[in-house]
Amino acid sequence: MEVKHYKELAVPFTTLFPGTEYIARVGWTSDGKYGWAVLLDRSQRKLQLVLLPPALFIPVTDDPVQRQESLAAVPGNTQPYIIYEETTDVWINVHDIFYPFIQTTEDEFTFIWINESKTGFSHLYKITSLLQPGDFKCAIKEEVTLTSGEWEVLARHGSKIWVNESSKLVYFQGTRDTPLEHHLYVVSCDSPGDVVRLTKPGFSHSCSVSQNFDFFVSHYSNVSTPPCVHVYKLTSSEGDPLHMVPEFWASMMESPGCPGDYNPPEIFDFPGKSGFQLYGMVYKPHNLQPGRKHPTVLFVYGGPQVQLVNNSFKGMKYLRLNTLASLGYAVVVIDGRGSCQRGLEFEGALKNKMGQVEIEDQVEGLQYVAEKFNFVDLSRVAIHGWSYGGFLSLMGLIQRPNVFKLAIAGAPVTVWMAYDTGYTERYMDVPENNQQGYEEGSVALHVDKLPSEPNRLLILHGFLDENVHFFHTNFLVSQIIRAGKPYQLQVYPNERHSIRCPESGEHYEIMLLHFLQQYL
């Protein structure tokens, strides 16, 4: 039988790193010399990147003599190192990019890291920290900016970089050309300057570079072309390794082309009153006739870490939006302030006031579409979304009942005090520091503002939801009943946060359509 030998820190974690609330990422350096970790304080406005030598850990034991012996055996100069710190007034978006180079000298540690707080946009930096005995917090010897500008290096949701140490090149994905497309780029980490795009424009790409840096695979699409997967060979001249020309090598999957009844959405942008340029997309009703106004569905998510509007194919996950258009509805989608890929200031508009700014941008986008395209019937608009989109669907009906005739809210957060602590405190601070924000942003506390006419509100929720617990709908409905307001509720007893069972999915689609056909 295998016996596991657990180890623990010789000095308690809270003594080494006071104020740490979250261990957000962990791993090993490739030579196994250090464990590393990303630490966050409770406010998630301070980040520490730390190195932990394995010698700092001792076997777990209940025997005080054995423990004492283990402690005595820890070498005297063994200590953790805080190799980098970041602080911000907004919040830290934890990411997945950390590339430690193999150490060449004992007292220096060089790595590539992404920092968003410095400029408000996620960019690559090559950093050398000095490992000096006695100082936990390392001095920074050098911090070289590899990329810069009002665009982002993709760093969240499992993004990667690929570092070719012999040619000193870093391959990464980013939004340098447009916030609507992801591309593969390459930059020198030795003498940073030009950033070279390797993927073709007019599409959004998801890429992976081969171990030898001689090939990459791209899974790519645009709004009107379903995905294909192609392999490209990378070749560059000896004298100029950076300016390489990708050459098509093989196809792993060809795009099937659009089905005949699929009409891709049209992407548009407009200047928001907030000062930001906002992007949206519209699915035009298929039976469009000049002068005829159509009922309209505003499909919304609107929260952090999500971008709905971009130049990638929407015909899989969002096929129902095309179905609605084929039935004569106009469908509008807006990425307002708070959504991602536009920098920290844009996302940070939600800070301490979730639910208070998003509907403004949605309504502005809706009005822009109505003016530009002339087929939107502004007296028949429904707002619909799930999760954060369910929360905003309720907010829309509460804040702008004159704009939205119906709200269909899926799995909504209805009271922020009852949602995931790490998420809520990142954006809303702790309740005692932001009581007003928590109250303003909790829809269940504003049911008195819901309309008194029947058939304007439908709530959907999976009873087993492990993310937005069913408590949220339970609490909302009890508040609605106390306020004497009408509502309709559809429960999915065996579903979690996203509907998985095909029968439930079909039921939801029919339920949504029926409610729209009946009451919009």
Short mmCIF file of C-alpha atoms in Angstrom, two decimals:
data_model
loop_
_atom_site.label_atom_id
_atom_site.label_comp_id
_atom_site.label_asym_id
_atom_site.label_seq_id
_atom_site.Cartn_x
_atom_site.Cartn_y
_atom_site.Cartn_z
CA MET A 1 0.00 0.00 0.00
CA GLU A 2 1.30 3.45 -0.94
CA VAL A 3 1.99 5.67 2.07
CA LYS A 4 1.60 9.37 1.35
CA HIS A 5 4.07 11.64 3.12
CA TYR A 6 2.38 15.01 3.47
CA LYS A 7 4.48 18.06 4.16
CA GLU A 8 3.65 21.45 5.64
CA LEU A 9 5.41 24.79 5.90
CA ALA A 10 7.95 24.96 8.72
CA VAL A 11 6.59 28.45 9.54
CA PRO A 12 2.79 28.98 9.48
CA PHE A 13 1.51 30.42 6.21
CA THR A 14 -0.21 33.33 7.99
CA THR A 15 3.10 34.32 9.60
CA LEU A 16 4.93 34.29 6.26
CA PHE A 17 2.20 36.04 4.27
CA PRO A 18 -0.05 38.03 6.59
CA GLY A 19 -3.18 39.45 4.97
CA THR A 20 -3.40 36.76 2.30
CA GLU A 21 -6.95 35.54 1.71
CA TYR A 22 -6.62 33.62 -1.55
CA ILE A 23 -4.01 31.29 -3.07
CA ALA A 24 -5.09 31.92 -6.66
CA ARG A 25 -2.54 29.97 -8.74
CA VAL A 26 0.23 27.47 -7.91
CA GLY A 27 2.87 25.53 -9.81
CA TRP A 28 6.49 24.46 -10.05
CA THR A 29 9.37 26.08 -11.90
CA SER A 30 10.46 23.77 -14.73
CA ASP A 31 13.71 22.81 -12.92
CA GLY A 32 11.73 21.88 -9.78
CA LYS A 33 13.81 24.26 -7.70
CA TYR A 34 10.85 26.29 -6.46
CA GLY A 35 7.15 25.99 -6.00
CA TRP A 36 5.42 29.26 -6.93
CA ALA A 37 2.10 30.77 -5.95
CA VAL A 38 -0.05 33.81 -6.71
CA LEU A 39 -1.49 35.29 -3.51
CA LEU A 40 -4.30 37.84 -3.14
CA ASP A 41 -5.54 39.83 -0.18
CA ARG A 42 -9.25 39.82 0.65
CA SER A 43 -9.95 43.06 -1.22
CA GLN A 44 -8.30 41.49 -4.34
CA ARG A 45 -6.46 44.75 -4.95
CA LYS A 46 -3.02 43.45 -3.95
CA LEU A 47 -1.24 40.52 -5.59
CA GLN A 48 2.01 38.81 -4.60
CA LEU A 49 3.94 36.34 -6.75
CA VAL A 50 6.01 34.15 -4.42
CA LEU A 51 8.66 31.43 -4.68
CA LEU A 52 8.75 28.65 -2.09
CA PRO A 53 11.81 26.36 -1.92
CA PRO A 54 10.82 22.72 -1.15
CA ALA A 55 13.29 22.75 1.82
CA LEU A 56 10.84 25.10 3.57
CA PHE A 57 8.40 22.19 3.98
CA ILE A 58 8.68 19.53 6.71
CA PRO A 59 6.84 16.23 7.20
CA VAL A 60 3.47 16.50 8.95
CA THR A 61 3.63 14.70 12.30
CA ASP A 62 1.88 14.63 15.69
CA ASP A 63 5.15 13.68 17.39
CA PRO A 64 6.66 16.90 18.87
CA VAL A 65 10.18 15.37 18.99
CA GLN A 66 10.05 14.37 15.34
CA ARG A 67 8.71 17.81 14.40
CA GLN A 68 11.55 19.49 16.32
CA GLU A 69 14.11 17.34 14.49
CA SER A 70 12.57 18.27 11.12
CA LEU A 71 12.61 21.97 12.02
CA ALA A 72 16.27 21.74 13.06
CA ALA A 73 17.10 20.12 9.71
CA VAL A 74 15.74 23.06 7.67
CA PRO A 75 18.80 24.90 6.29
CA GLY A 76 19.27 28.30 7.93
CA ASN A 77 19.13 30.31 4.72
CA THR A 78 15.85 28.74 3.49
CA GLN A 79 13.15 31.34 2.92
CA PRO A 80 10.31 32.27 0.58
CA TYR A 81 10.75 35.13 -1.89
CA ILE A 82 8.14 37.67 -2.95
CA ILE A 83 9.43 38.23 -6.48
CA TYR A 84 6.69 40.61 -7.64
CA GLU A 85 3.85 42.70 -6.23
CA GLU A 86 0.94 44.48 -7.86
CA THR A 87 -1.59 46.87 -6.38
CA THR A 88 -4.57 48.59 -7.98
CA ASP A 89 -7.54 50.77 -7.04
CA VAL A 90 -9.88 48.72 -9.23
CA TRP A 91 -9.36 44.95 -8.84
CA ILE A 92 -6.81 42.35 -9.85
CA ASN A 93 -7.89 40.03 -12.64
CA VAL A 94 -5.97 36.85 -11.83
CA HIS A 95 -4.47 35.34 -14.99
CA ASP A 96 -2.68 32.21 -16.16
CA ILE A 97 0.54 33.62 -17.63
CA PHE A 98 3.76 33.06 -15.73
CA TYR A 99 6.88 31.91 -17.56
CA PRO A 100 9.96 31.45 -15.36
CA PHE A 101 13.28 31.17 -17.23
CA ILE A 102 15.80 28.60 -16.05
CA GLN A 103 17.97 30.29 -13.41
CA THR A 104 21.55 30.97 -14.47
CA THR A 105 22.67 32.62 -11.22
CA GLU A 106 21.60 31.88 -7.65
CA ASP A 107 20.72 35.46 -6.76
CA GLU A 108 18.58 36.41 -9.78
CA PHE A 109 15.26 35.12 -11.06
CA THR A 110 13.92 36.14 -14.50
CA PHE A 111 10.38 35.54 -15.70
CA ILE A 112 7.67 36.77 -18.06
CA TRP A 113 4.50 38.05 -16.40
CA ILE A 114 1.31 39.86 -17.37
CA ASN A 115 0.44 43.06 -15.54
CA GLU A 116 -2.87 44.85 -16.09
CA SER A 117 -2.77 47.32 -13.19
CA LYS A 118 0.25 49.25 -14.52
CA THR A 119 -1.42 50.67 -17.66
CA GLY A 120 -5.01 49.44 -17.40
CA PHE A 121 -4.42 46.91 -20.20
CA SER A 122 -2.95 43.39 -19.88
CA HIS A 123 0.59 43.45 -21.23
CA LEU A 124 3.72 41.30 -21.17
CA TYR A 125 6.75 42.23 -19.07
CA LYS A 126 10.11 40.51 -18.68
CA ILE A 127 11.17 40.93 -15.06
CA THR A 128 14.36 40.12 -13.16
CA SER A 129 14.09 40.01 -9.36
CA LEU A 130 17.04 39.84 -6.97
CA LEU A 131 16.91 36.93 -4.50
CA GLN A 132 18.73 38.29 -1.45
CA PRO A 133 18.99 36.35 1.82
CA GLY A 134 16.97 37.89 4.62
CA ASP A 135 14.70 39.93 2.32
CA PHE A 136 11.40 38.20 1.58
CA LYS A 137 10.44 41.05 -0.71
CA CYS A 138 12.81 41.09 -3.66
CA ALA A 139 14.15 44.20 -5.32
CA ILE A 140 13.34 44.40 -9.03
CA LYS A 141 16.57 44.62 -11.00
CA GLU A 142 14.88 45.10 -14.38
CA GLU A 143 11.37 45.26 -15.79
CA VAL A 144 11.23 45.32 -19.59
CA THR A 145 7.95 46.19 -21.33
CA LEU A 146 7.41 43.69 -24.16
CA THR A 147 3.97 44.90 -25.35
CA SER A 148 2.03 48.12 -24.81
CA GLY A 149 -0.96 50.08 -26.08
CA GLU A 150 -4.73 50.27 -25.67
CA TRP A 151 -5.28 46.59 -26.38
CA GLU A 152 -4.85 43.35 -24.43
CA VAL A 153 -2.64 40.33 -24.37
CA LEU A 154 -5.06 37.46 -23.68
CA ALA A 155 -4.26 36.14 -20.24
CA ARG A 156 -7.45 34.78 -18.67
CA HIS A 157 -9.62 31.71 -19.23
CA GLY A 158 -6.66 29.36 -19.71
CA SER A 159 -4.72 31.54 -22.21
CA LYS A 160 -1.08 30.63 -22.86
CA ILE A 161 2.14 32.11 -24.18
CA TRP A 162 4.94 30.21 -25.93
CA VAL A 163 8.52 31.28 -25.30
CA ASN A 164 11.34 30.25 -27.64
CA GLU A 165 14.40 30.79 -25.45
CA SER A 166 16.92 30.19 -28.24
CA SER A 167 15.45 32.75 -30.67
CA LYS A 168 14.27 35.02 -27.78
CA LEU A 169 10.75 35.21 -29.21
CA VAL A 170 7.44 35.20 -27.32
CA TYR A 171 4.26 34.06 -29.08
CA PHE A 172 1.00 35.24 -27.55
CA GLN A 173 -2.65 35.90 -28.39
CA GLY A 174 -4.13 39.37 -28.21
CA THR A 175 -6.52 42.04 -29.51
CA ARG A 176 -3.99 44.45 -31.03
CA ASP A 177 -5.81 44.79 -34.37
CA THR A 178 -9.34 45.11 -32.95
CA PRO A 179 -11.09 44.20 -29.68
CA LEU A 180 -13.40 42.02 -31.81
CA GLU A 181 -10.73 39.56 -33.00
CA HIS A 182 -8.16 37.36 -31.28
CA HIS A 183 -4.90 36.91 -33.18
CA LEU A 184 -1.57 35.16 -32.67
CA TYR A 185 1.36 37.57 -32.43
CA VAL A 186 5.09 37.33 -31.84
CA VAL A 187 7.47 39.78 -30.16
CA SER A 188 11.15 39.66 -29.21
CA CYS A 189 11.80 39.43 -25.47
CA ASP A 190 15.43 40.43 -26.00
CA SER A 191 14.97 43.69 -27.90
CA PRO A 192 11.22 44.35 -27.82
CA GLY A 193 9.85 46.55 -30.57
CA ASP A 194 7.72 45.32 -33.44
CA VAL A 195 4.76 43.09 -32.65
CA VAL A 196 4.10 40.85 -35.67
CA ARG A 197 0.68 39.30 -36.37
CA LEU A 198 0.79 35.69 -37.65
CA THR A 199 -2.91 34.98 -38.25
CA LYS A 200 -5.12 36.34 -41.01
CA PRO A 201 -7.36 39.33 -40.26
CA GLY A 202 -11.14 39.21 -40.68
CA PHE A 203 -11.38 36.19 -38.37
CA SER A 204 -11.02 35.47 -34.67
CA HIS A 205 -8.45 32.79 -33.87
CA SER A 206 -7.66 30.42 -31.04
CA CYS A 207 -4.12 29.13 -31.48
CA SER A 208 -1.55 26.71 -30.17
CA VAL A 209 2.15 26.80 -31.06
CA SER A 210 4.17 23.58 -31.45
CA GLN A 211 6.98 22.61 -29.05
CA ASN A 212 9.63 23.39 -31.65
CA PHE A 213 8.00 26.70 -32.64
CA ASP A 214 7.88 25.60 -36.28
CA PHE A 215 4.09 25.13 -36.54
CA PHE A 216 0.91 26.54 -35.09
CA VAL A 217 -2.68 25.35 -35.18
CA SER A 218 -5.52 27.85 -35.45
CA HIS A 219 -9.19 27.19 -34.80
CA TYR A 220 -10.83 30.22 -36.41
CA SER A 221 -14.13 31.64 -37.60
CA ASN A 222 -15.96 34.91 -38.15
CA VAL A 223 -19.62 35.89 -37.74
CA SER A 224 -20.50 34.50 -41.16
CA THR A 225 -18.09 31.50 -41.36
CA PRO A 226 -18.32 28.46 -39.06
CA PRO A 227 -15.00 27.33 -37.53
CA CYS A 228 -12.22 25.56 -39.37
CA VAL A 229 -8.93 24.21 -38.00
CA HIS A 230 -5.75 24.81 -40.01
CA VAL A 231 -2.07 24.07 -39.42
CA TYR A 232 0.54 26.63 -40.51
CA LYS A 233 4.28 26.24 -40.86
CA LEU A 234 6.46 29.06 -39.52
CA THR A 235 9.65 29.96 -41.34
CA SER A 236 11.86 33.00 -40.91
CA SER A 237 15.16 34.16 -42.29
CA GLU A 238 18.34 33.76 -40.23
CA GLY A 239 18.93 37.50 -40.02
CA ASP A 240 15.35 38.44 -39.11
CA PRO A 241 13.73 35.74 -36.97
CA LEU A 242 10.83 38.00 -35.93
CA HIS A 243 9.30 38.73 -39.34
CA MET A 244 8.20 35.22 -40.22
CA VAL A 245 5.72 34.19 -42.85
CA PRO A 246 3.16 31.53 -41.90
CA GLU A 247 2.56 29.05 -44.71
CA PHE A 248 -0.62 26.96 -44.90
CA TRP A 249 0.40 23.37 -44.18
CA ALA A 250 -2.67 21.21 -43.56
CA SER A 251 -6.36 21.27 -42.77
CA MET A 252 -7.64 19.34 -39.76
CA MET A 253 -11.23 20.54 -40.25
CA GLU A 254 -12.80 22.60 -42.99
CA SER A 255 -15.63 25.04 -42.34
CA PRO A 256 -18.94 23.41 -43.26
CA GLY A 257 -20.26 26.77 -44.50
CA CYS A 258 -23.38 28.46 -43.21
CA PRO A 259 -26.64 26.52 -43.22
CA GLY A 260 -29.11 28.05 -45.70
CA ASP A 261 -31.48 29.38 -43.05
CA TYR A 262 -28.71 31.03 -41.01
CA ASN A 263 -28.37 34.79 -41.36
CA PRO A 264 -25.31 36.00 -39.45
CA PRO A 265 -25.64 39.03 -37.18
CA GLU A 266 -24.34 42.43 -38.25
CA ILE A 267 -21.74 44.01 -35.94
CA PHE A 268 -22.00 47.74 -35.28
CA ASP A 269 -20.45 50.27 -32.93
CA PHE A 270 -21.63 53.58 -31.50
CA PRO A 271 -20.28 56.24 -29.15
CA GLY A 272 -21.72 55.68 -25.66
CA LYS A 273 -22.62 58.67 -23.50
CA SER A 274 -20.04 57.31 -21.04
CA GLY A 275 -17.27 58.33 -23.48
CA PHE A 276 -16.47 54.77 -24.61
CA GLN A 277 -17.09 53.38 -28.08
CA LEU A 278 -19.51 50.44 -27.57
CA TYR A 279 -19.94 47.37 -29.79
CA GLY A 280 -23.12 45.50 -30.52
CA MET A 281 -24.62 43.08 -32.99
CA VAL A 282 -28.06 42.79 -34.50
CA TYR A 283 -29.88 39.82 -36.01
CA LYS A 284 -32.28 41.25 -38.57
CA PRO A 285 -35.72 39.67 -38.83
CA HIS A 286 -35.68 37.26 -41.78
CA ASN A 287 -39.03 38.43 -43.17
CA LEU A 288 -37.95 42.08 -43.26
CA GLN A 289 -40.28 44.42 -45.16
CA PRO A 290 -39.66 48.16 -45.60
CA GLY A 291 -41.51 50.24 -43.02
CA ARG A 292 -42.61 47.26 -40.91
CA LYS A 293 -41.66 47.33 -37.20
CA HIS A 294 -40.70 44.10 -35.48
CA PRO A 295 -40.85 42.91 -31.88
CA THR A 296 -37.32 42.95 -30.47
CA VAL A 297 -35.37 40.82 -28.01
CA LEU A 298 -32.40 42.40 -26.24
CA PHE A 299 -30.19 39.44 -25.33
CA VAL A 300 -27.90 40.39 -22.45
CA TYR A 301 -25.06 39.12 -20.27
CA GLY A 302 -23.41 42.41 -19.34
CA GLY A 303 -21.14 41.26 -16.51
CA PRO A 304 -17.37 41.03 -16.09
CA GLN A 305 -15.15 38.46 -17.81
CA VAL A 306 -17.49 37.96 -20.77
CA GLN A 307 -17.56 39.40 -24.29
CA LEU A 308 -20.56 38.47 -26.45
CA VAL A 309 -19.92 40.76 -29.43
CA ASN A 310 -16.90 39.71 -31.50
CA ASN A 311 -16.03 38.48 -34.97
CA SER A 312 -16.49 34.77 -34.28
CA PHE A 313 -19.21 32.38 -35.39
CA LYS A 314 -22.32 32.55 -33.20
CA GLY A 315 -24.30 29.78 -34.85
CA MET A 316 -23.62 27.10 -32.26
CA LYS A 317 -23.98 28.45 -28.73
CA TYR A 318 -26.30 31.28 -29.79
CA LEU A 319 -28.26 29.49 -32.52
CA ARG A 320 -31.53 30.41 -30.79
CA LEU A 321 -30.89 34.09 -31.57
CA ASN A 322 -31.02 33.18 -35.29
CA THR A 323 -34.15 31.12 -34.63
CA LEU A 324 -35.83 34.18 -33.08
CA ALA A 325 -34.82 36.28 -36.11
CA SER A 326 -36.25 33.60 -38.44
CA LEU A 327 -39.56 33.94 -36.58
CA GLY A 328 -39.72 37.69 -37.22
CA TYR A 329 -37.98 39.10 -34.14
CA ALA A 330 -35.12 41.58 -34.23
CA VAL A 331 -32.40 40.48 -31.79
CA VAL A 332 -29.94 42.98 -30.34
CA VAL A 333 -26.79 42.22 -28.28
CA ILE A 334 -24.65 44.96 -26.66
CA ASP A 335 -21.34 44.70 -24.80
CA GLY A 336 -21.58 47.61 -22.38
CA ARG A 337 -19.19 48.85 -19.72
CA GLY A 338 -18.20 45.98 -17.45
CA SER A 339 -17.60 43.44 -20.20
CA CYS A 340 -14.07 42.25 -20.93
CA GLN A 341 -11.38 42.69 -23.60
CA ARG A 342 -11.60 46.48 -23.39
CA GLY A 343 -9.25 47.21 -20.48
CA LEU A 344 -9.58 47.74 -16.74
CA GLU A 345 -11.20 51.18 -16.80
CA PHE A 346 -13.99 49.91 -19.08
CA GLU A 347 -14.56 46.82 -16.93
CA GLY A 348 -14.05 48.78 -13.70
CA ALA A 349 -17.10 50.98 -14.43
CA LEU A 350 -18.99 48.36 -12.37
CA LYS A 351 -16.83 48.81 -9.28
CA ASN A 352 -19.01 48.93 -6.15
CA LYS A 353 -22.13 49.47 -8.27
CA MET A 354 -23.14 46.33 -10.12
CA GLY A 355 -26.60 46.77 -11.60
CA GLN A 356 -26.38 50.58 -11.59
CA VAL A 357 -24.61 51.33 -14.90
CA GLU A 358 -25.21 48.39 -17.27
CA ILE A 359 -28.83 49.08 -18.26
CA GLU A 360 -27.93 52.60 -19.45
CA ASP A 361 -25.55 51.16 -22.06
CA GLN A 362 -28.06 48.48 -23.10
CA VAL A 363 -30.82 51.05 -23.63
CA GLU A 364 -28.48 53.39 -25.55
CA GLY A 365 -27.56 50.49 -27.85
CA LEU A 366 -31.19 49.56 -28.36
CA GLN A 367 -32.08 53.16 -29.27
CA TYR A 368 -29.09 53.37 -31.63
CA VAL A 369 -30.29 50.23 -33.47
CA ALA A 370 -33.86 51.57 -33.64
CA GLU A 371 -32.62 54.80 -35.25
CA LYS A 372 -30.11 53.17 -37.59
CA PHE A 373 -32.17 50.25 -38.89
CA ASN A 374 -35.77 51.40 -38.59
CA PHE A 375 -37.25 47.92 -38.00
CA VAL A 376 -37.28 47.90 -34.17
CA ASP A 377 -40.69 48.33 -32.54
CA LEU A 378 -39.67 50.17 -29.37
CA SER A 379 -43.09 49.49 -27.83
CA ARG A 380 -42.43 45.72 -27.98
CA VAL A 381 -39.01 45.00 -26.48
CA ALA A 382 -38.15 42.00 -24.30
CA ILE A 383 -34.91 41.68 -22.31
CA HIS A 384 -33.53 38.18 -21.75
CA GLY A 385 -30.38 36.60 -20.33
CA TRP A 386 -29.02 34.00 -17.94
CA SER A 387 -26.93 34.37 -14.79
CA TYR A 388 -25.59 37.96 -14.80
CA GLY A 389 -27.87 38.40 -17.82
CA GLY A 390 -30.80 37.16 -15.72
CA PHE A 391 -29.88 39.70 -13.04
CA LEU A 392 -29.78 42.48 -15.66
CA SER A 393 -33.08 41.33 -17.21
CA LEU A 394 -34.72 41.93 -13.82
CA MET A 395 -32.85 45.23 -13.44
CA GLY A 396 -34.10 46.31 -16.87
CA LEU A 397 -37.72 45.73 -15.90
CA ILE A 398 -37.21 47.46 -12.52
CA GLN A 399 -35.25 50.48 -13.80
CA ARG A 400 -36.78 50.95 -17.26
CA PRO A 401 -40.29 49.40 -17.32
CA ASN A 402 -41.15 52.01 -19.98
CA VAL A 403 -38.48 50.53 -22.30
CA PHE A 404 -38.92 46.81 -21.63
CA LYS A 405 -42.36 45.30 -22.04
CA LEU A 406 -41.14 41.86 -20.88
CA ALA A 407 -38.23 40.40 -18.91
CA ILE A 408 -37.25 36.73 -19.08
CA ALA A 409 -34.66 36.17 -16.35
CA GLY A 410 -32.69 32.90 -16.23
CA ALA A 411 -30.86 31.90 -13.00
CA PRO A 412 -30.61 35.50 -11.72
CA VAL A 413 -28.52 36.77 -8.82
CA THR A 414 -31.14 38.63 -6.77
CA VAL A 415 -29.26 39.54 -3.59
CA TRP A 416 -25.48 40.08 -3.60
CA MET A 417 -25.09 39.14 0.07
CA ALA A 418 -25.98 35.58 -0.95
CA TYR A 419 -23.61 35.18 -3.89
CA ASP A 420 -20.05 33.75 -4.12
CA THR A 421 -17.80 35.75 -1.77
CA GLY A 422 -14.68 35.85 -3.95
CA TYR A 423 -16.61 37.12 -6.98
CA THR A 424 -18.87 39.58 -5.14
CA GLU A 425 -16.14 41.15 -2.98
CA ARG A 426 -13.83 41.57 -5.98
CA TYR A 427 -16.36 43.81 -7.71
CA MET A 428 -18.42 45.14 -4.78
CA ASP A 429 -15.97 45.26 -1.82
CA VAL A 430 -17.04 43.81 1.56
CA PRO A 431 -20.65 44.64 2.56
CA GLU A 432 -19.63 46.86 5.49
CA ASN A 433 -17.69 49.14 3.11
CA ASN A 434 -20.39 49.31 0.46
CA GLN A 435 -23.79 48.88 2.06
CA GLN A 436 -25.43 51.21 -0.45
CA GLY A 437 -23.96 49.35 -3.43
CA TYR A 438 -25.19 46.00 -2.12
CA GLU A 439 -28.69 47.37 -1.54
CA GLU A 440 -28.95 49.23 -4.87
CA GLY A 441 -27.66 46.20 -6.77
CA SER A 442 -29.91 43.57 -5.18
CA VAL A 443 -33.05 43.24 -7.32
CA ALA A 444 -34.98 41.38 -4.61
CA LEU A 445 -34.93 44.59 -2.54
CA HIS A 446 -36.60 46.59 -5.35
CA VAL A 447 -39.61 44.42 -6.24
CA ASP A 448 -41.91 47.38 -5.44
CA LYS A 449 -40.68 48.92 -8.72
CA LEU A 450 -41.75 45.89 -10.81
CA PRO A 451 -44.79 46.49 -13.04
CA SER A 452 -48.23 45.56 -11.71
CA GLU A 453 -49.51 44.26 -15.08
CA PRO A 454 -49.47 40.47 -15.47
CA ASN A 455 -47.40 38.55 -18.06
CA ARG A 456 -44.39 40.88 -18.06
CA LEU A 457 -42.01 38.74 -15.99
CA LEU A 458 -40.88 35.15 -16.43
CA ILE A 459 -38.20 33.68 -14.15
CA LEU A 460 -36.36 30.44 -15.03
CA HIS A 461 -34.01 28.58 -12.67
CA GLY A 462 -32.45 25.14 -12.30
CA PHE A 463 -33.30 23.79 -8.85
CA LEU A 464 -29.83 22.22 -8.43
CA ASP A 465 -27.93 25.38 -9.49
CA GLU A 466 -24.49 25.09 -7.85
CA ASN A 467 -23.44 28.62 -8.85
CA VAL A 468 -26.41 30.97 -8.39
CA HIS A 469 -28.20 28.92 -5.76
CA PHE A 470 -31.96 28.49 -6.09
CA PHE A 471 -32.18 30.56 -2.88
CA HIS A 472 -31.92 33.67 -5.11
CA THR A 473 -35.15 32.90 -6.96
CA ASN A 474 -36.79 31.64 -3.76
CA PHE A 475 -36.03 34.93 -1.99
CA LEU A 476 -37.03 37.04 -5.01
CA VAL A 477 -40.37 35.28 -5.43
CA SER A 478 -41.22 35.59 -1.73
CA GLN A 479 -40.48 39.35 -1.96
CA ILE A 480 -42.59 39.62 -5.14
CA ILE A 481 -45.50 37.90 -3.41
CA ARG A 482 -45.21 40.19 -0.38
CA ALA A 483 -45.31 43.18 -2.74
CA GLY A 484 -48.37 41.75 -4.49
CA LYS A 485 -46.74 41.76 -7.93
CA PRO A 486 -47.43 39.27 -10.74
CA TYR A 487 -44.74 36.86 -12.03
CA GLN A 488 -44.35 33.53 -13.76
CA LEU A 489 -41.83 30.91 -12.71
CA GLN A 490 -40.40 27.91 -14.52
CA VAL A 491 -38.31 25.55 -12.40
CA TYR A 492 -36.01 22.88 -13.87
CA PRO A 493 -35.82 20.35 -11.00
CA ASN A 494 -32.79 18.39 -12.27
CA GLU A 495 -30.75 21.19 -13.83
CA ARG A 496 -27.75 23.10 -12.53
CA HIS A 497 -26.48 26.56 -13.56
CA SER A 498 -26.51 25.72 -17.24
CA ILE A 499 -29.13 23.44 -18.74
CA ARG A 500 -27.50 20.13 -19.69
CA CYS A 501 -30.33 17.71 -20.41
CA PRO A 502 -31.62 18.06 -24.03
CA GLU A 503 -35.28 17.71 -22.97
CA SER A 504 -34.89 20.62 -20.50
CA GLY A 505 -33.14 22.63 -23.20
CA GLU A 506 -35.97 22.04 -25.63
CA HIS A 507 -38.52 22.87 -22.96
CA TYR A 508 -36.75 26.16 -22.23
CA GLU A 509 -36.62 27.10 -25.95
CA ILE A 510 -40.35 26.44 -26.34
CA MET A 511 -41.16 28.22 -23.07
CA LEU A 512 -39.17 31.29 -24.18
CA LEU A 513 -40.83 31.35 -27.62
CA HIS A 514 -44.29 30.81 -26.21
CA PHE A 515 -43.90 33.65 -23.70
CA LEU A 516 -42.64 36.00 -26.44
CA GLN A 517 -45.33 35.00 -28.96
CA GLN A 518 -48.07 35.26 -26.34
CA TYR A 519 -47.14 38.54 -24.65
CA LEU A 520 -44.75 40.56 -26.85
#
